[in-house]
Every structure is written in C-alpha cells, then in structure tokens.
N, CA, C and O of each residue as an XYZ file, in Angstrom:
656
protein
N     -52.097     -7.992     77.987
C     -52.850     -7.969     79.224
C     -52.378     -6.805     80.091
O     -53.182     -6.148     80.753
N     -51.062     -6.555     80.081
C     -50.515     -5.447     80.861
C     -51.105     -4.125     80.382
O     -51.439     -3.264     81.196
N     -51.235     -3.959     79.063
C     -51.823     -2.738     78.534
C     -53.240     -2.548     79.060
O     -53.597     -1.449     79.484
N     -54.052     -3.604     79.039
C     -55.431     -3.493     79.506
C     -55.487     -3.144     80.986
O     -56.339     -2.361     81.410
N     -54.595     -3.713     81.766
C     -54.539     -3.402     83.195
C     -54.172     -1.944     83.414
O     -54.785     -1.263     84.236
N     -53.177     -1.465     82.684
C     -52.795     -0.054     82.795
C     -53.931      0.847     82.358
O     -54.184      1.880     82.977
N     -54.616      0.460     81.295
C     -55.731      1.261     80.789
C     -56.860      1.319     81.812
O     -57.486      2.364     81.988
N     -57.125      0.199     82.489
C     -58.151      0.167     83.532
C     -57.817      1.122     84.669
O     -58.709      1.623     85.354
N     -56.529      1.366     84.864
C     -56.077      2.247     85.940
C     -56.025      3.703     85.507
O     -55.536      4.550     86.255
N     -56.515      4.007     84.327
C     -56.573      5.392     83.877
C     -55.357      5.837     83.084
O     -54.888      6.962     83.254
N     -54.844      4.977     82.225
C     -53.702      5.309     81.375
C     -54.005      6.558     80.556
O     -55.078      6.671     79.963
N     -53.074      7.482     80.522
C     -53.203      8.702     79.734
C     -52.155      8.685     78.631
O     -51.028      8.242     78.851
N     -52.515      9.158     77.458
C     -51.558      9.265     76.363
C     -51.615     10.678     75.808
O     -52.648     11.345     75.864
N     -50.488     11.117     75.274
C     -50.439     12.416     74.617
C     -50.887     12.246     73.174
O     -50.329     11.447     72.422
N     -51.891     13.005     72.809
C     -52.370     12.976     71.435
C     -51.757     14.146     70.696
O     -51.718     15.272     71.192
N     -51.278     13.852     69.498
C     -50.664     14.887     68.680
C     -51.024     14.629     67.224
O     -51.627     13.609     66.893
N     -50.654     15.547     66.375
C     -50.908     15.381     64.950
C     -50.059     14.213     64.442
O     -48.839     14.201     64.603
N     -50.722     13.239     63.831
C     -50.060     12.038     63.328
C     -50.489     11.835     61.880
O     -51.663     11.987     61.544
N     -49.531     11.492     61.029
C     -49.856     11.147     59.647
C     -50.381      9.711     59.659
O     -49.615      8.748     59.619
N     -51.702      9.599     59.714
C     -52.358      8.297     59.791
C     -52.108      7.484     58.526
O     -52.034      6.256     58.580
N     -51.979      8.163     57.389
C     -51.665      7.470     56.132
C     -50.360      6.692     56.259
O     -50.272      5.546     55.817
N     -49.348      7.313     56.863
C     -48.063      6.633     57.053
C     -48.206      5.433     57.976
O     -47.664      4.365     57.692
N     -48.939      5.600     59.091
C     -49.135      4.497     60.043
C     -49.817      3.312     59.367
O     -49.363      2.173     59.472
N     -50.906      3.597     58.677
C     -51.692      2.542     58.047
C     -50.929      1.928     56.877
O     -50.892      0.707     56.733
N     -50.319      2.770     56.042
C     -49.589      2.275     54.879
C     -48.411      1.396     55.257
O     -48.201      0.342     54.657
N     -47.641      1.826     56.251
C     -46.489      1.042     56.722
C     -46.937     -0.298     57.266
O     -46.323     -1.326     56.978
N     -47.999     -0.295     58.047
C     -48.504     -1.540     58.627
C     -49.056     -2.457     57.543
O     -48.813     -3.664     57.571
N     -49.798     -1.898     56.587
C     -50.342     -2.709     55.493
C     -49.210     -3.376     54.703
O     -49.282     -4.562     54.381
N     -48.177     -2.608     54.400
C     -47.040     -3.182     53.663
C     -46.360     -4.285     54.461
O     -45.957     -5.301     53.895
N     -46.227     -4.094     55.770
C     -45.558     -5.114     56.583
C     -46.394     -6.387     56.700
O     -45.840     -7.466     56.915
N     -47.713     -6.281     56.564
C     -48.591     -7.446     56.646
C     -48.801     -8.121     55.296
O     -49.290     -9.249     55.236
N     -48.441     -7.450     54.227
C     -48.655     -7.968     52.880
C     -48.055     -9.365     52.709
O     -48.700    -10.249     52.145
N     -46.843     -9.569     53.185
C     -46.182    -10.873     53.061
C     -46.921    -11.953     53.849
O     -47.037    -13.092     53.394
N     -47.421    -11.590     55.032
C     -48.164    -12.546     55.859
C     -49.403    -13.034     55.110
O     -49.697    -14.229     55.097
N     -50.125    -12.101     54.486
C     -51.323    -12.489     53.735
C     -50.947    -13.387     52.561
O     -51.609    -14.394     52.309
N     -49.902    -13.029     51.855
C     -49.454    -13.816     50.703
C     -49.100    -15.246     51.133
O     -49.506    -16.220     50.499
N     -48.331    -15.346     52.226
C     -47.920    -16.665     52.716
C     -49.114    -17.521     53.130
O     -49.070    -18.747     53.035
N     -50.177    -16.869     53.586
C     -51.367    -17.603     54.021
C     -52.402    -17.760     52.915
O     -53.522    -18.204     53.166
N     -52.025    -17.395     51.685
C     -52.920    -17.572     50.556
C     -54.121    -16.643     50.560
O     -55.155    -16.959     49.973
N     -53.991    -15.496     51.220
C     -55.090    -14.535     51.303
C     -54.952    -13.485     50.215
O     -53.842    -13.134     49.816
N     -56.077    -12.991     49.740
C     -56.091    -11.887     48.796
C     -56.215    -10.595     49.595
O     -57.162    -10.431     50.364
N     -55.266     -9.675     49.421
C     -55.236     -8.445     50.210
C     -55.158     -7.243     49.277
O     -54.290     -7.159     48.409
N     -56.087     -6.323     49.481
C     -56.054     -5.073     48.717
C     -56.187     -3.916     49.700
O     -56.788     -4.046     50.766
N     -55.610     -2.785     49.311
C     -55.735     -1.620     50.183
C     -55.637     -0.335     49.383
O     -55.028     -0.276     48.315
N     -56.265      0.696     49.946
C     -56.234      2.026     49.372
C     -55.987      3.003     50.522
O     -56.825      3.166     51.409
N     -54.825      3.647     50.487
C     -54.438      4.575     51.545
C     -54.020      5.891     50.901
O     -52.899      6.004     50.404
N     -54.910      6.895     50.900
C     -54.523      8.189     50.346
C     -53.423      8.825     51.191
O     -53.280      8.528     52.377
N     -52.660      9.692     50.567
C     -51.541     10.339     51.249
C     -52.024     11.433     52.198
O     -53.067     12.054     51.996
N     -51.228     11.641     53.233
C     -51.342     12.783     54.143
C     -52.703     12.954     54.806
O     -53.239     14.060     54.867
N     -53.251     11.859     55.296
C     -54.436     11.941     56.151
C     -53.915     12.064     57.575
O     -53.334     11.124     58.117
N     -54.127     13.224     58.172
C     -53.614     13.493     59.519
C     -54.748     13.451     60.538
O     -55.848     13.948     60.293
N     -54.451     12.842     61.694
C     -55.419     12.726     62.777
C     -54.739     13.120     64.084
O     -53.518     13.264     64.146
N     -55.549     13.290     65.126
C     -55.015     13.438     66.476
C     -54.940     12.050     67.074
O     -55.942     11.338     67.137
N     -53.759     11.667     67.510
C     -53.605     10.338     68.074
C     -52.191     10.096     68.553
O     -51.391     11.023     68.682
N     -51.900      8.848     68.812
C     -50.588      8.393     69.238
C     -50.078      7.436     68.162
O     -50.666      6.378     67.938
N     -48.998      7.805     67.507
C     -48.502      7.053     66.352
C     -48.279      5.575     66.660
O     -48.740      4.709     65.916
N     -47.584      5.286     67.739
C     -47.274      3.901     68.086
C     -48.561      3.100     68.326
O     -48.680      1.962     67.872
N     -49.507      3.689     69.027
C     -50.746      2.976     69.318
C     -51.604      2.799     68.065
O     -52.287      1.785     67.921
N     -51.573      3.775     67.165
C     -52.332      3.633     65.914
C     -51.749      2.518     65.041
O     -52.494      1.797     64.378
N     -50.422      2.378     65.041
C     -49.807      1.275     64.299
C     -50.153     -0.063     64.948
O     -50.446     -1.037     64.253
N     -50.120     -0.109     66.278
C     -50.475     -1.331     66.990
C     -51.929     -1.713     66.703
O     -52.241     -2.880     66.470
N     -52.791     -0.733     66.722
C     -54.205     -0.946     66.446
C     -54.413     -1.525     65.047
O     -55.153     -2.494     64.877
N     -53.767     -0.936     64.058
C     -53.899     -1.412     62.678
C     -53.363     -2.833     62.550
O     -53.950     -3.660     61.852
N     -52.253     -3.116     63.221
C     -51.684     -4.467     63.202
C     -52.651     -5.485     63.796
O     -52.837     -6.566     63.236
N     -53.262     -5.148     64.920
C     -54.222     -6.052     65.567
C     -55.379     -6.364     64.618
O     -55.775     -7.520     64.467
N     -55.910     -5.335     63.989
C     -57.067     -5.534     63.119
C     -56.722     -6.337     61.868
O     -57.523     -7.158     61.420
N     -55.538     -6.109     61.301
C     -55.130     -6.893     60.130
C     -54.816     -8.337     60.513
O     -55.124     -9.259     59.757
N     -54.214     -8.538     61.669
C     -53.945     -9.889     62.146
C     -55.260    -10.637     62.373
O     -55.375    -11.818     62.043
N     -56.234     -9.950     62.930
C     -57.546    -10.547     63.153
C     -58.196    -10.942     61.822
O     -58.765    -12.027     61.698
N     -58.104    -10.054     60.833
C     -58.658    -10.362     59.512
C     -57.964    -11.581     58.911
O     -58.613    -12.421     58.287
N     -56.660    -11.681     59.094
C     -55.908    -12.820     58.582
C     -56.359    -14.124     59.243
O     -56.560    -15.131     58.565
N     -56.515    -14.100     60.554
C     -56.890    -15.307     61.287
C     -58.291    -15.791     60.950
O     -58.517    -16.991     60.794
N     -59.227    -14.864     60.838
C     -60.628    -15.250     60.766
C     -61.248    -15.159     59.375
O     -62.421    -15.492     59.211
N     -60.498    -14.722     58.376
C     -61.072    -14.682     57.034
C     -61.235    -16.099     56.511
O     -60.452    -16.996     56.825
N     -62.255    -16.271     55.720
C     -62.539    -17.599     55.179
C     -62.153    -17.643     53.703
O     -61.963    -16.603     53.071
N     -62.042    -18.817     53.176
C     -61.730    -18.988     51.756
C     -60.401    -18.362     51.392
O     -59.402    -18.552     52.085
N     -60.395    -17.607     50.289
C     -59.162    -16.954     49.856
C     -58.906    -15.665     50.622
O     -57.919    -14.974     50.372
N     -59.781    -15.348     51.541
C     -59.537    -14.202     52.408
C     -60.250    -12.951     51.993
O     -61.059    -12.410     52.745
N     -59.954    -12.477     50.780
C     -60.539    -11.218     50.325
C     -60.516    -10.150     51.406
O     -61.557     -9.606     51.774
N     -59.340     -9.854     51.905
C     -59.158     -8.836     52.933
C     -58.943     -7.495     52.245
O     -58.138     -7.381     51.320
N     -59.671     -6.484     52.705
C     -59.610     -5.169     52.090
C     -59.457     -4.107     53.170
O     -60.122     -4.158     54.204
N     -58.576     -3.148     52.918
C     -58.343     -2.030     53.827
C     -58.577     -0.741     53.049
O     -58.015     -0.551     51.971
N     -59.402      0.139     53.593
C     -59.712      1.415     52.952
C     -59.596      2.534     53.974
O     -60.203      2.467     55.043
N     -58.826      3.553     53.653
C     -58.748      4.760     54.474
C     -59.471      5.859     53.711
O     -59.115      6.179     52.576
N     -60.484      6.433     54.341
C     -61.284      7.476     53.706
C     -61.407      8.658     54.665
O     -61.185      8.528     55.868
N     -61.764      9.810     54.104
C     -61.910     10.996     54.944
C     -63.204     11.733     54.631
O     -63.766     11.633     53.540
N     -63.649     12.472     55.629
C     -64.706     13.457     55.462
C     -64.087     14.788     55.880
O     -62.878     14.868     56.098
N     -64.890     15.811     55.990
C     -64.356     17.106     56.411
C     -63.698     17.036     57.783
O     -62.677     17.682     58.020
N     -64.279     16.256     58.684
C     -63.796     16.253     60.071
C     -63.163     14.944     60.534
O     -62.470     14.922     61.551
N     -63.391     13.855     59.802
C     -62.978     12.553     60.307
C     -62.207     11.737     59.271
O     -62.363     11.897     58.061
N     -61.370     10.858     59.811
C     -60.719      9.820     59.010
C     -61.356      8.502     59.422
O     -61.598      8.258     60.604
N     -61.622      7.664     58.441
C     -62.267      6.393     58.723
C     -61.476      5.272     58.057
O     -61.260      5.276     56.845
N     -61.050      4.319     58.873
C     -60.333      3.147     58.394
C     -61.285      1.964     58.465
O     -61.836      1.658     59.522
N     -61.473      1.300     57.323
C     -62.348      0.133     57.262
C     -61.516     -1.058     56.822
O     -60.848     -1.019     55.788
N     -61.563     -2.112     57.615
C     -60.905     -3.367     57.263
C     -62.009     -4.408     57.183
O     -62.738     -4.630     58.150
N     -62.125     -5.041     56.030
C     -63.176     -6.039     55.845
C     -62.568     -7.343     55.360
O     -61.514     -7.364     54.724
N     -63.252     -8.419     55.673
C     -62.808     -9.735     55.224
C     -63.992    -10.687     55.131
O     -65.015    -10.512     55.793
N     -63.817    -11.707     54.282
C     -64.807    -12.770     54.196
C     -64.890    -13.438     55.560
O     -63.885    -13.574     56.258
N     -66.099    -13.854     55.936
C     -66.284    -14.419     57.265
C     -67.339    -15.507     57.228
O     -68.239    -15.508     56.388
N     -67.202    -16.418     58.150
C     -68.281    -17.368     58.375
C     -69.428    -16.589     59.020
O     -69.190    -15.576     59.678
N     -70.646    -17.041     58.844
C     -71.775    -16.345     59.477
C     -71.579    -16.270     60.995
O     -71.089    -17.210     61.622
N     -71.972    -15.133     61.562
C     -71.859    -14.935     63.003
C     -73.229    -14.639     63.584
O     -74.068    -14.011     62.939
N     -73.444    -15.097     64.806
C     -74.709    -14.834     65.482
C     -74.666    -13.456     66.138
O     -73.596    -12.871     66.306
N     -75.832    -12.948     66.505
C     -75.894    -11.675     67.225
C     -75.163    -11.770     68.553
O     -74.530    -10.803     68.976
N     -75.236    -12.913     69.217
C     -74.524    -13.094     70.487
C     -73.012    -12.998     70.264
O     -72.313    -12.340     71.035
N     -72.514    -13.643     69.229
C     -71.083    -13.564     68.943
C     -70.677    -12.125     68.669
O     -69.652    -11.665     69.173
N     -71.456    -11.421     67.887
C     -71.140    -10.015     67.592
C     -71.150     -9.151     68.847
O     -70.303     -8.272     69.003
N     -72.085     -9.392     69.725
C     -72.188     -8.567     70.938
C     -71.024     -8.796     71.895
O     -70.781     -7.972     72.776
N     -70.307     -9.895     71.736
C     -69.209    -10.214     72.654
C     -67.823     -9.994     72.048
O     -66.821    -10.273     72.706
N     -67.743     -9.509     70.830
C     -66.466     -9.381     70.130
C     -65.419     -8.572     70.897
O     -64.229     -8.864     70.790
N     -65.829     -7.571     71.661
C     -64.868     -6.736     72.386
C     -64.631     -7.218     73.820
O     -63.875     -6.591     74.562
N     -65.265     -8.320     74.216
C     -65.069     -8.863     75.562
C     -63.682     -9.482     75.687
O     -63.200    -10.152     74.774
N     -63.061     -9.250     76.810
C     -61.752     -9.863     77.066
C     -61.878    -11.381     77.118
O     -62.820    -11.921     77.697
N     -60.919    -12.050     76.508
C     -60.797    -13.509     76.480
C     -61.890    -14.189     75.664
O     -62.008    -15.414     75.693
N     -62.690    -13.411     74.938
C     -63.731    -14.034     74.122
C     -63.129    -14.493     72.802
O     -62.478    -13.719     72.100
N     -63.353    -15.742     72.478
C     -62.990    -16.273     71.169
C     -64.206    -16.999     70.620
O     -65.068    -17.457     71.370
N     -64.258    -17.093     69.320
C     -65.345    -17.842     68.712
C     -65.223    -19.298     69.115
O     -64.146    -19.744     69.513
N     -66.295    -20.031     69.019
C     -66.337    -21.444     69.375
C     -65.111    -22.175     68.841
O     -64.918    -22.278     67.629
N     -64.290    -22.677     69.747
C     -63.020    -23.293     69.350
C     -63.203    -24.553     68.517
O     -62.284    -24.942     67.797
N     -64.351    -25.198     68.590
C     -64.551    -26.400     67.782
C     -64.562    -26.064     66.295
O     -64.285    -26.927     65.463
N     -64.880    -24.811     65.954
C     -64.864    -24.382     64.558
C     -63.521    -23.788     64.156
O     -63.257    -23.607     62.967
N     -62.684    -23.487     65.115
C     -61.449    -22.756     64.836
C     -60.228    -23.421     65.463
O     -59.414    -22.744     66.090
N     -60.092    -24.713     65.307
C     -58.989    -25.429     65.934
C     -57.626    -24.966     65.448
O     -56.639    -25.074     66.175
N     -57.561    -24.447     64.217
C     -56.279    -24.007     63.664
C     -55.949    -22.571     64.051
O     -54.836    -22.107     63.803
N     -56.893    -21.867     64.652
C     -56.690    -20.459     64.975
C     -56.214    -20.326     66.413
O     -56.889    -20.751     67.350
N     -55.045    -19.733     66.566
C     -54.534    -19.497     67.916
C     -54.888    -18.080     68.326
O     -54.955    -17.178     67.491
N     -55.107    -17.898     69.575
C     -55.416    -16.575     70.094
C     -55.948    -16.693     71.500
O     -56.395    -17.754     71.936
N     -55.889    -15.574     72.201
C     -56.326    -15.584     73.589
C     -57.550    -14.711     73.822
O     -57.979    -14.545     74.964
N     -58.117    -14.153     72.765
C     -59.315    -13.353     72.902
C     -59.075    -11.955     73.435
O     -59.984    -11.346     74.001
N     -57.866    -11.434     73.265
C     -57.566    -10.095     73.758
C     -57.426     -9.054     72.654
O     -57.486     -7.858     72.941
N     -57.243     -9.464     71.410
C     -56.955     -8.536     70.323
C     -57.977     -7.430     70.162
O     -57.614     -6.254     70.151
N     -59.250     -7.783     70.036
C     -60.264     -6.754     69.832
C     -60.534     -5.952     71.097
O     -60.917     -4.785     71.013
N     -60.341     -6.554     72.269
C     -60.477     -5.798     73.524
C     -59.383     -4.733     73.598
O     -59.644     -3.600     74.003
N     -58.171     -5.093     73.213
C     -57.063     -4.124     73.192
C     -57.340     -3.063     72.132
O     -57.132     -1.875     72.380
N     -57.805     -3.477     70.957
C     -58.107     -2.522     69.883
C     -59.136     -1.494     70.347
O     -58.981     -0.302     70.085
N     -60.168     -1.941     71.022
C     -61.190     -1.006     71.507
C     -60.600     -0.031     72.522
O     -60.887      1.166     72.474
N     -59.790     -0.530     73.426
C     -59.150      0.345     74.417
C     -58.226      1.355     73.750
O     -58.184      2.520     74.145
N     -57.488      0.910     72.742
C     -56.606      1.823     72.010
C     -57.412      2.923     71.332
O     -57.006      4.085     71.339
N     -58.545      2.567     70.751
C     -59.373      3.580     70.092
C     -59.948      4.563     71.095
O     -60.031      5.758     70.810
N     -60.338      4.087     72.246
C     -60.853      4.988     73.271
C     -59.782      5.982     73.711
O     -60.084      7.149     73.962
N     -58.537      5.527     73.804
C     -57.434      6.430     74.161
C     -57.183      7.482     73.086
O     -56.670      8.561     73.384
N     -57.538      7.179     71.847
C     -57.371      8.117     70.732
C     -58.609      9.006     70.572
O     -58.676      9.821     69.652
N     -59.580      8.850     71.466
C     -60.867      9.560     71.367
C     -61.601      9.224     70.071
O     -62.277     10.069     69.486
N     -61.453      7.977     69.637
C     -62.110      7.520     68.422
C     -63.143      6.464     68.718
O     -63.396      6.131     69.876
N     -63.739      5.940     67.668
C     -64.727      4.877     67.817
C     -64.307      3.668     66.994
O     -63.599      3.791     65.994
N     -64.750      2.522     67.426
C     -64.480      1.256     66.750
C     -65.789      0.491     66.689
O     -66.417      0.237     67.717
N     -66.200      0.126     65.484
C     -67.459     -0.585     65.298
C     -67.229     -1.835     64.455
O     -66.361     -1.874     63.583
N     -68.029     -2.845     64.742
C     -68.006     -4.085     63.964
C     -69.376     -4.289     63.358
O     -70.398     -4.151     64.030
N     -69.381     -4.621     62.071
C     -70.636     -4.976     61.416
C     -70.418     -6.238     60.591
O     -69.299     -6.534     60.171
N     -71.474     -6.960     60.370
C     -71.436     -8.125     59.497
C     -72.601     -7.999     58.529
O     -73.750     -7.802     58.926
N     -72.276     -8.119     57.262
C     -73.293     -8.084     56.221
C     -73.151     -9.375     55.425
O     -72.305     -9.483     54.537
N     -73.988    -10.348     55.754
C     -73.872    -11.661     55.117
C     -72.569    -12.316     55.526
O     -72.359    -12.619     56.700
N     -71.687    -12.537     54.549
C     -70.401    -13.172     54.854
C     -69.257    -12.162     54.827
O     -68.101    -12.540     54.638
N     -69.573    -10.874     55.015
C     -68.551     -9.827     55.035
C     -68.464     -9.214     56.423
O     -69.415     -8.589     56.893
N     -67.335     -9.393     57.071
C     -67.051     -8.870     58.405
C     -66.303     -7.556     58.240
O     -65.296     -7.505     57.534
N     -66.784     -6.483     58.886
C     -66.149     -5.170     58.770
C     -65.843     -4.591     60.130
O     -66.660     -4.636     61.050
N     -64.645     -4.047     60.233
C     -64.257     -3.273     61.404
C     -64.018     -1.856     60.908
O     -63.243     -1.631     59.979
N     -64.694     -0.906     61.540
C     -64.581      0.495     61.119
C     -64.127      1.319     62.305
O     -64.769      1.339     63.355
N     -62.986      2.012     62.115
C     -62.553      2.911     63.166
C     -62.569      4.328     62.630
O     -62.216      4.583     61.478
N     -62.988      5.250     63.494
C     -63.162      6.630     63.115
C     -62.394      7.520     64.086
O     -62.518      7.390     65.304
N     -61.593      8.433     63.520
C     -60.781      9.367     64.300
C     -60.996     10.778     63.804
O     -61.315     10.995     62.635
N     -60.820     11.736     64.693
C     -60.923     13.147     64.319
C     -59.669     13.559     63.568
O     -58.551     13.275     63.998
N     -59.865     14.231     62.441
C     -58.736     14.719     61.659
C     -58.092     15.909     62.362
O     -58.736     16.624     63.129
N     -56.818     16.099     62.084
C     -56.123     17.266     62.646
C     -56.046     18.371     61.619
O     -55.499     19.438     61.899
C-alpha cells in the first residue's frame, strides 16, 4: 500500500540496462518450490541475456507478484507457464495459468485496488486485492505495458518492455 501511495505522489525511478533474463530466471527458480508444494505444474522458458530498460528490484518484484497470482488462482493441476520472448525492439513476458471462467466485469476490474474475485468461490485464497494494482504501477514506472487476456480457461498476463 505504501508503494501505491508513493507512486500516486509521483514516484520516480532510475531506469538502466537490466538483464531481464536474470531477473525472471532467478524469480522463476525461487518460485519453483512453491508450485511443487502446491501441486502445480510449472514450466518456463527464459532465453539468456534479454536486456531491457528498467529497475532490477522492481522487475523482480513484478515477476514475483505475477507468479504468486498464478499460483493462487490457477485451477486444477495449475499448468502455469512462463515465457520470455523478444522482438527487435521489445521483450515480452507471458505468464499463463488454468483459470475458472471470468466475466467481462471481472476482467475490467483486475487492476483495481482492493479488487478480489467473489470470495464465496475463493475461501481458501488469501489476498487483499493489491497485487495486480501494484504490478500495473510497477510496469508504468518501467515505461512498459501490462495486459490481461482470457481465452476459455486460460488466463494470461503479458508484460512488454523496451529492450536496451
């Protein structure tokens, strides 16, 4: 909450060349045990030396938030997948997971502060509805974009950053 308050007040960060592969790979490895303990299937593909303009600490925090979200809200065996891909100008991180069907209203509110899915369906899921709001703010500070899509029972979060 403190981060969001600071961000609302015009928080500035220094962007520099960051090895995004290292940030994502380190975070994926640290979350691997969490997925295993929760009976989730986790796969990832992180090519080496994908460099972006950003803030290393915030990019790691962002990746952690998104993987934690996938862990909490994936259904069944989880089938959580992380892919880091590049184009000539951009790096794109996609985290996808199996999901219960979501309504358009639920999708439109995903980045709202304190928004959580109907608690009657998620009694075992703890959270305060700040994770995706923080993730969006972190991406804005990196001059990147964060998008959510749902295709049937597949929930995808895609973040895009400018390569360095």
